[in-house]
Amino acid sequence: MKASRFLVSTLKEAPADAEVASHRLMTRAGMIKKLGAGIYTYMPMGLRVIRKVEAIVREEMNRAGAIEMTMPVVQPAELWQETGRFDKMGPELLRIKDRHDRDFVIQPTSEEVVTDIARQEIRSYKQLPRNFYQIQTKFRDERRPRFGLMRGREFIMKDAYSFDRSPEAAKASYQVMAQAYRRIFDRFGLRYRAVAADSGAIGGDLSEEFQVIAATGEDAIVYCPDSDYAANMEKAEALAPAGPRGAAGKPLTKTATPGKSTCQDVAELLGVPLATTVKSLVLATDLLDDKGAVKGTQVWLLLLRGDHDMNEVKVGKLPGLAGFRFATVGEIEAHFGCKPGYLGPLNLRQPVKVVADREVALMADWICGANEPDFHITGVNWGRDLPEPDLVADLRNVVAGDPSPDGKGVLAIERGIEVGHVFYLGTKYSQAMNATFLEEDGKPRTLEMGCYGIGITRLPAAAIEQNHDERGIIWPDALAPFTVVLCPIGMDRSAEVKAAAEALYDQLLADGVDVLLDDRNERPGAMFADWELIGVPHRLVISDRGLKEGQFEYQHRRDTAATKVPVAEAAAFLKGRLAV
């Protein structure tokens, strides 16, 4: 490609609404252009990056035995009504009507459509396993789209769906995809982690997120530097402390703490470590009758160490706490006789179910609210001062330094951006849609499913969050819009520069190198600034002065200085660098 025939459209300033580096730089580099809230045009420069992402994904999916198809963006509501998602999904699902007043959705994902295909096409166990995938536009009506392509409303996604005859076979298909994903992300040249993820309401342990490591990532990734353990914050287990509970050593004392309603404030007032305090979180679950009407409410008191935070996913998996909500002020006052800020498990007005975090269950002489404004109780001990908790469980987010669940060191935490997810679905959709096949014994069986997604348009943004500096983007070779840029200086004034540039350009093209020749006759400073902003990883400068010395100047986007390369060796040198 020659720059004069392409669209190079860089900007000096980023739009005012660009909050993260990828949004700023993709806009300034002329890769995307905003059309509406969370909706972007992929400009030629950005589309080249997206096509490279798609090519790698497509190659590895095909290699893993998946079969490509394309499913409609607009889907009839009847399929979504079969699974109940038409009503259950919130406003993120864009619902529309056609001229005949029939309901449709703009797909955010395609489980229903692909399951409908499977129930029509897969009749026998002899046709299994199968894995269908697409690279297709999706739409999710985000309430607050932000961060450019990181959280847009319209996006491109690769979604795949496997179909198997048994849970064991489905798990084998899952592992094939998990390995394919590792090959895909290895080829992208990004630092990433595959982390164990929570499986949500479906349950099971087969769920992994693929997270690109970036300081601006929204997700916390928990890992052990000394082992292969990695999980997202929702999934990471906080182990119970070693050793028995300490003996009571202090008397139970009601202590004045005027105006101190947080554990941090109480610890500072009393001059004690925050870890000796216990925070009280009050939840409620509604008890329903056969018709789904609320017939009563169960109030729960969760106790966590003052320096720990509740993990809502873990709590929601505890017996009786599925679908919990935070208790209302009225419910709290009725059971504790006090407003939030001074709550605790002693002196209750009405009984509640007490759930203690593993850490709190082994604490002695701890501090909690007195259920009276401006007072806390110190020297609290299980058994002596209050009954043992109704339930002891892992309620909290892990913190750096916690022991690793695999026993091989301590945990560390870094930020990541989720760009892929592999997930064992089981029969959630196939059962709802009666997608069956005939087994070897002639009896119908429900298809076992898995689903596997990669955010095609999110991935370039994640790559930029990981790879940029004050001058612009730094693309890995596999994702760059162009791998090599030739920058001839003054080729409109020098026949020698023009001839050398075009000769090298033709040679690199013939060798299959993804090269661009900047023939726009820009000033050197402006030309270099454009390609540093756009992030082309390899640059070769051709000048009269260099030609007199028999040399070109090569510089990688990460290099601080140029390297002189003999003219005769330039093509071989570049190809050698591209192979690294």
XYZ file of C-alpha atoms in Angstrom, residues 86-568:
483
model
C -36.811 -12.222 25.929
C -38.490 -11.282 29.226
C -35.638 -11.973 31.653
C -32.953 -9.868 29.997
C -32.967 -6.219 30.936
C -32.936 -3.155 28.683
C -29.504 -4.184 27.362
C -31.448 -6.425 24.954
C -32.662 -4.148 22.156
C -36.206 -5.180 21.254
C -37.827 -3.950 18.026
C -41.006 -4.531 16.032
C -41.380 -4.862 12.274
C -44.171 -3.355 10.126
C -46.425 -6.301 11.019
C -46.002 -5.621 14.753
C -43.938 -8.795 15.233
C -41.244 -8.770 17.914
C -37.544 -9.064 17.094
C -34.270 -8.528 18.933
C -30.907 -7.156 17.856
C -28.645 -9.980 18.922
C -26.142 -9.511 21.753
C -25.350 -13.239 21.433
C -26.764 -16.216 19.502
C -27.393 -19.204 21.793
C -31.048 -19.440 20.739
C -30.407 -19.293 17.012
C -27.568 -21.802 17.033
C -29.573 -24.174 19.247
C -32.438 -23.931 16.766
C -29.994 -24.854 13.977
C -28.680 -27.793 16.004
C -32.134 -29.214 16.751
C -32.932 -29.158 13.044
C -29.602 -30.457 11.722
C -28.263 -32.827 14.413
C -30.357 -35.976 14.567
C -27.915 -38.720 15.520
C -24.971 -39.281 17.852
C -23.000 -40.051 14.670
C -23.055 -36.300 13.830
C -21.396 -35.335 17.102
C -19.336 -33.527 18.241
C -20.005 -30.283 16.397
C -18.774 -26.730 16.939
C -20.300 -23.827 15.004
C -18.831 -20.330 15.117
C -19.375 -16.909 13.601
C -17.635 -13.542 13.508
C -20.553 -11.171 13.556
C -21.817 -7.768 14.658
C -23.556 -7.654 18.041
C -25.504 -4.971 19.874
C -25.881 -4.468 23.604
C -27.776 -1.367 24.674
C -25.344 -0.299 27.401
C -26.806 2.224 29.786
C -23.566 4.165 29.820
C -21.315 3.322 26.877
C -17.782 4.555 27.495
C -14.103 3.971 26.815
C -14.503 3.801 23.025
C -14.410 0.207 21.782
C -13.882 -1.090 25.320
C -17.559 -0.699 26.197
C -19.455 0.163 23.063
C -23.022 -0.716 22.164
C -22.290 -2.128 18.717
C -19.294 -4.454 18.479
C -17.902 -7.431 16.576
C -17.550 -10.722 18.378
C -16.477 -14.242 17.589
C -18.932 -16.581 19.277
C -18.741 -20.364 19.033
C -21.034 -23.089 20.334
C -20.174 -26.757 20.807
C -22.654 -29.649 20.818
C -21.895 -33.049 22.358
C -23.596 -36.291 23.376
C -22.515 -36.354 27.045
C -21.066 -34.115 29.772
C -17.736 -35.923 29.423
C -17.622 -35.289 25.678
C -18.657 -31.661 26.216
C -15.809 -31.187 28.667
C -13.400 -32.615 26.094
C -14.708 -30.097 23.536
C -14.257 -27.372 26.127
C -10.595 -28.313 26.552
C -10.069 -28.213 22.770
C -11.394 -24.649 22.760
C -9.408 -23.648 25.838
C -6.202 -24.731 24.081
C -7.240 -23.026 20.831
C -7.742 -19.803 22.771
C -4.241 -20.052 24.199
C -2.841 -20.389 20.679
C -4.906 -17.403 19.546
C -3.738 -15.123 22.336
C -0.148 -16.317 22.036
C -0.220 -15.278 18.375
C -1.521 -11.820 19.225
C 1.748 -11.154 21.078
C 0.032 -9.737 24.169
C 0.633 -10.399 27.859
C -2.456 -12.222 29.055
C -3.692 -14.622 31.689
C -6.292 -17.367 31.463
C -8.097 -17.204 34.792
C -10.705 -19.426 36.389
C -14.043 -17.615 36.325
C -17.349 -17.958 38.108
C -19.953 -19.957 36.178
C -22.919 -17.945 37.421
C -26.326 -19.517 37.826
C -25.425 -22.471 35.579
C -22.864 -23.793 38.048
C -19.875 -26.008 37.431
C -16.178 -25.291 37.320
C -15.514 -25.107 33.573
C -15.253 -21.413 32.885
C -12.173 -19.376 32.029
C -11.688 -15.727 31.151
C -8.812 -14.547 28.982
C -7.567 -11.259 30.372
C -5.108 -8.890 28.693
C -2.912 -7.416 31.413
C -3.260 -3.619 31.610
C -3.076 -1.098 34.436
C -6.361 0.435 33.265
C -8.212 -2.899 33.299
C -11.593 -3.001 35.013
C -11.150 -6.565 36.299
C -8.938 -7.704 39.161
C -6.924 -10.826 38.318
C -5.738 -12.958 41.209
C -2.706 -15.174 40.615
C 0.171 -16.916 42.346
C 3.616 -15.893 41.008
C 5.020 -19.249 42.134
C 2.456 -21.513 40.448
C -0.114 -21.708 37.642
C -3.009 -20.635 39.863
C -5.066 -17.767 38.411
C -8.683 -16.698 38.916
C -10.818 -13.621 38.661
C -11.817 -11.855 41.856
C -15.283 -13.443 41.873
C -13.828 -16.957 41.778
C -10.655 -16.665 43.887
C -10.958 -18.536 47.168
C -9.888 -17.022 50.487
C -8.591 -19.915 52.564
C -9.430 -20.290 56.240
C -6.608 -19.166 58.561
C -4.381 -21.886 59.935
C -4.575 -22.875 63.561
C -7.283 -22.885 66.258
C -9.186 -19.839 67.480
C -7.359 -17.834 70.124
C -8.606 -17.831 73.715
C -10.587 -14.880 75.072
C -8.268 -12.421 76.789
C -10.340 -9.260 77.245
C -13.621 -8.500 78.979
C -16.722 -7.640 76.994
C -16.923 -3.840 77.162
C -19.367 -1.319 75.777
C -17.182 1.530 74.491
C -18.184 5.037 73.447
C -17.314 5.834 69.816
C -19.130 9.142 69.200
C -19.589 9.849 65.490
C -17.406 6.900 64.463
C -19.583 4.734 62.242
C -16.950 2.956 60.119
C -14.475 0.272 61.122
C -11.622 2.503 59.970
C -12.768 5.386 62.185
C -13.307 3.098 65.193
C -9.874 1.495 64.824
C -8.193 4.922 64.643
C -10.140 6.200 67.684
C -9.262 3.162 69.790
C -5.706 2.887 68.496
C -6.089 -0.721 67.370
C -5.406 -2.517 64.063
C -8.273 -2.418 61.584
C -8.052 -6.226 61.398
C -9.398 -6.481 64.975
C -12.714 -4.918 63.963
C -15.689 -6.725 62.420
C -18.094 -5.119 59.954
C -21.781 -6.038 59.842
C -23.622 -6.354 56.543
C -27.363 -6.953 56.665
C -28.999 -8.836 53.799
C -32.511 -10.114 53.202
C -34.108 -12.879 51.170
C -37.791 -12.884 50.311
C -39.749 -16.067 50.914
C -42.259 -16.752 48.117
C -45.473 -18.747 48.039
C -46.521 -21.118 45.254
C -47.777 -18.197 43.171
C -44.534 -16.228 43.483
C -45.884 -13.693 45.958
C -43.755 -12.624 48.927
C -45.014 -14.349 52.080
C -42.158 -13.441 54.399
C -38.584 -12.204 54.720
C -35.442 -13.753 56.198
C -32.854 -11.279 57.490
C -29.181 -12.283 57.478
C -26.196 -10.743 59.283
C -22.865 -11.228 57.533
C -19.723 -10.604 59.565
C -16.437 -9.743 57.841
C -13.150 -8.428 59.130
C -13.041 -4.648 59.011
C -10.335 -4.564 56.340
C -12.094 -7.021 54.010
C -14.805 -6.559 51.364
C -17.781 -8.803 50.666
C -17.753 -10.878 47.482
C -21.361 -10.797 46.255
C -20.931 -13.766 43.908
C -19.676 -16.006 46.708
C -22.453 -14.858 49.017
C -25.113 -15.508 46.380
C -24.008 -19.150 46.149
C -24.538 -19.863 49.874
C -27.530 -21.977 50.951
C -30.580 -19.743 51.272
C -28.889 -16.583 49.949
C -29.567 -16.962 46.225
C -31.187 -13.761 44.979
C -30.355 -11.840 48.162
C -30.804 -8.105 48.477
C -29.507 -5.574 50.966
C -31.961 -5.098 53.796
C -34.016 -1.925 53.978
C -33.497 0.613 56.753
C -36.871 -0.423 58.170
C -35.858 -4.100 58.278
C -32.559 -3.192 59.912
C -34.166 -1.059 62.605
C -36.769 -3.752 63.326
C -34.107 -6.406 63.934
C -31.242 -4.379 65.390
C -32.963 -1.362 66.926
C -30.413 0.892 65.308
C -29.582 2.498 61.986
C -26.569 1.289 59.976
C -23.163 2.353 61.279
C -23.261 0.769 64.728
C -24.628 -2.713 63.967
C -23.463 -5.972 65.506
C -24.593 -9.497 66.474
C -25.241 -8.702 70.172
C -28.440 -7.354 71.762
C -30.713 -8.060 68.793
C -34.410 -7.164 68.869
C -35.359 -10.004 66.541
C -33.354 -13.095 65.592
C -31.348 -13.136 62.369
C -29.246 -15.781 60.674
C -25.569 -15.055 61.340
C -22.982 -15.943 58.684
C -19.329 -15.395 59.600
C -16.446 -15.208 57.200
C -13.765 -17.841 57.776
C -11.435 -15.214 59.226
C -14.029 -13.853 61.661
C -14.973 -17.346 62.850
C -11.437 -17.782 64.225
C -11.060 -14.293 65.730
C -10.932 -13.576 69.445
C -11.406 -10.279 71.319
C -12.917 -8.519 68.320
C -14.786 -5.236 68.044
C -18.256 -4.720 66.570
C -21.185 -2.324 66.738
C -23.296 -2.240 69.909
C -26.626 -1.709 68.103
C -26.733 1.698 69.751
C -25.686 4.987 68.135
C -22.169 6.160 69.098
C -21.212 2.866 70.789
C -19.233 -0.236 69.889
C -18.400 -3.363 71.883
C -14.816 -4.493 72.419
C -13.551 -7.878 73.597
C -16.212 -9.919 71.775
C -15.664 -13.697 71.710
C -17.562 -16.577 70.159
C -19.034 -19.019 72.641
C -18.547 -16.783 75.670
C -20.472 -13.724 74.491
C -22.607 -15.025 71.637
C -23.479 -18.362 70.027
C -21.375 -19.816 67.255
C -22.496 -18.510 63.845
C -25.234 -20.310 61.920
C -22.842 -20.679 58.995
C -19.115 -20.160 58.384
C -18.132 -19.532 54.759
C -15.765 -17.719 52.417
C -17.512 -14.357 52.068
C -14.759 -11.999 51.003
C -12.566 -10.803 48.179
C -9.027 -12.047 48.479
C -6.229 -9.529 49.010
C -2.590 -9.564 47.938
C -0.554 -11.701 50.325
C -3.321 -14.217 51.061
C -2.153 -17.842 50.761
C -2.710 -19.367 47.334
C -5.454 -22.033 47.285
C -3.031 -24.477 45.651
C -0.654 -24.171 48.619
C 2.269 -22.996 46.480
C 2.826 -19.423 47.653
C 0.890 -16.236 48.224
C -1.495 -14.370 45.963
C -0.804 -11.247 43.915
C -3.339 -9.057 42.121
C -3.091 -7.180 38.836
C -5.575 -5.506 36.515
C -6.870 -7.052 33.333
C -9.275 -6.497 30.435
C -11.484 -9.449 29.551
C -11.256 -10.203 25.837
C -12.295 -13.852 25.748
C -14.363 -16.375 27.684
C -14.806 -20.148 27.374
C -17.790 -21.643 29.157
C -19.436 -25.046 29.617
C -23.192 -24.470 29.295
C -24.563 -27.971 29.808
C -28.227 -28.263 28.792
C -29.458 -24.781 29.759
C -30.504 -23.869 26.208
C -30.897 -27.287 24.596
C -33.350 -28.434 27.258
C -35.405 -25.239 27.056
C -35.583 -25.577 23.255
C -35.936 -29.371 23.154
C -32.743 -29.834 21.141
C -32.199 -33.596 21.191
C -30.498 -36.345 19.202
C -30.889 -40.091 19.034
C -28.287 -41.988 21.052
C -26.831 -45.329 20.039
C -29.634 -47.097 21.921
C -32.221 -45.258 19.826
C -33.410 -43.074 22.692
C -33.455 -39.251 22.550
C -30.879 -37.355 24.612
C -30.509 -33.634 25.227
C -27.489 -31.999 23.579
C -24.690 -30.821 25.862
C -23.397 -27.361 24.949
C -20.460 -25.026 25.475
C -19.994 -21.424 24.353
C -16.817 -19.530 23.540
C -16.465 -15.804 22.867
C -13.753 -13.365 21.800
C -14.301 -9.608 21.593
C -12.888 -8.897 18.144
C -13.224 -5.101 18.318
C -12.450 -4.936 22.030
C -9.153 -6.713 21.577
C -7.342 -3.920 19.658
C -8.387 -1.465 22.376
C -7.057 -3.829 25.058
C -3.804 -4.215 23.099
C -3.369 -0.426 23.065
C -4.018 -0.159 26.817
C -1.110 -2.552 27.260
C 1.137 -1.088 24.532
C 1.429 2.678 24.228
C 3.603 5.589 25.258
C 3.458 9.381 25.131
C 3.918 9.339 21.338
C 1.154 6.899 20.518
C 0.362 3.220 19.958
C 2.957 0.419 19.930
C 1.382 -2.501 18.066
C 2.631 -6.085 18.259
C 3.554 -7.216 14.748
C 0.528 -9.516 14.482
C -1.979 -6.701 15.049
C -0.373 -3.665 13.398
C -2.321 -2.048 10.528
C 0.971 -2.190 8.596
C 3.988 -4.112 9.837
C 6.610 -1.961 8.101
C 6.525 1.665 6.989
C 9.069 3.113 4.551
C 9.683 6.820 5.124
C 11.526 8.416 2.176
C 12.659 11.963 2.909
C 12.214 14.373 0.014
C 11.360 11.752 -2.597
C 9.620 14.484 -4.625
C 12.985 16.269 -4.900
C 15.366 13.329 -5.157
C 15.176 10.747 -7.937
C 17.667 8.575 -6.026
C 15.521 8.519 -2.867
C 12.398 7.764 -4.895
C 14.074 4.953 -6.819
C 15.545 3.358 -3.680
C 12.263 3.593 -1.784
C 10.202 2.084 -4.589
C 12.734 -0.669 -5.223
C 12.710 -1.723 -1.552
C 8.920 -1.404 -1.457
C 8.521 -3.688 -4.480
C 10.961 -6.217 -3.028
C 9.173 -6.356 0.341
C 5.794 -6.710 -1.349
C 7.132 -9.590 -3.431
C 8.374 -11.221 -0.214
C 4.922 -10.992 1.356
C 5.752 -8.256 3.867
C 2.853 -6.028 4.955
C 4.548 -2.767 4.002
C 3.377 0.798 3.442
C 5.332 3.404 1.488
C 4.715 6.937 2.711
C 4.830 8.817 -0.575
C 2.890 11.866 0.672
C 5.973 14.132 0.616
C 5.387 15.195 4.229
C 8.085 16.887 6.310
C 10.139 14.283 8.214
C 8.888 15.400 11.627
C 5.225 15.212 10.621
C 5.732 11.916 8.835
C 7.494 10.287 11.813
C 4.906 11.646 14.242
C 2.071 10.111 12.206
C 3.586 6.628 12.203
C 4.594 6.782 15.844
C 1.016 7.756 16.706
C -0.429 4.995 14.486
C 2.059 2.575 15.999
C 3.590 0.775 13.007
C 6.268 -1.364 14.690
C 9.052 -1.234 12.046
C 10.216 1.951 10.291
C 12.901 2.384 7.643
C 14.048 5.892 6.674
C 15.499 6.531 3.224
C 17.358 9.789 2.665
C 19.924 11.363 0.318
C 22.465 11.521 3.125
C 21.943 7.877 3.971
C 22.183 6.784 0.375
C 25.523 8.580 0.024
C 26.730 6.470 2.954
C 25.133 3.354 1.431
C 22.752 2.991 4.385
C 19.132 3.211 5.495
C 18.029 3.947 9.073
C 15.921 1.331 10.831
C 14.035 1.911 14.082
C 11.581 -0.279 15.922
C 8.724 1.588 17.563
C 10.133 0.705 21.006
C 13.738 1.675 20.149
C 15.176 4.915 21.467
C 17.641 5.292 18.577
C 17.940 4.283 14.928
C 20.165 1.514 13.575
C 22.043 1.964 10.309
C 21.481 -0.841 7.805
C 23.391 -1.296 4.511
C 21.115 -0.694 1.526
C 21.871 -4.080 -0.001
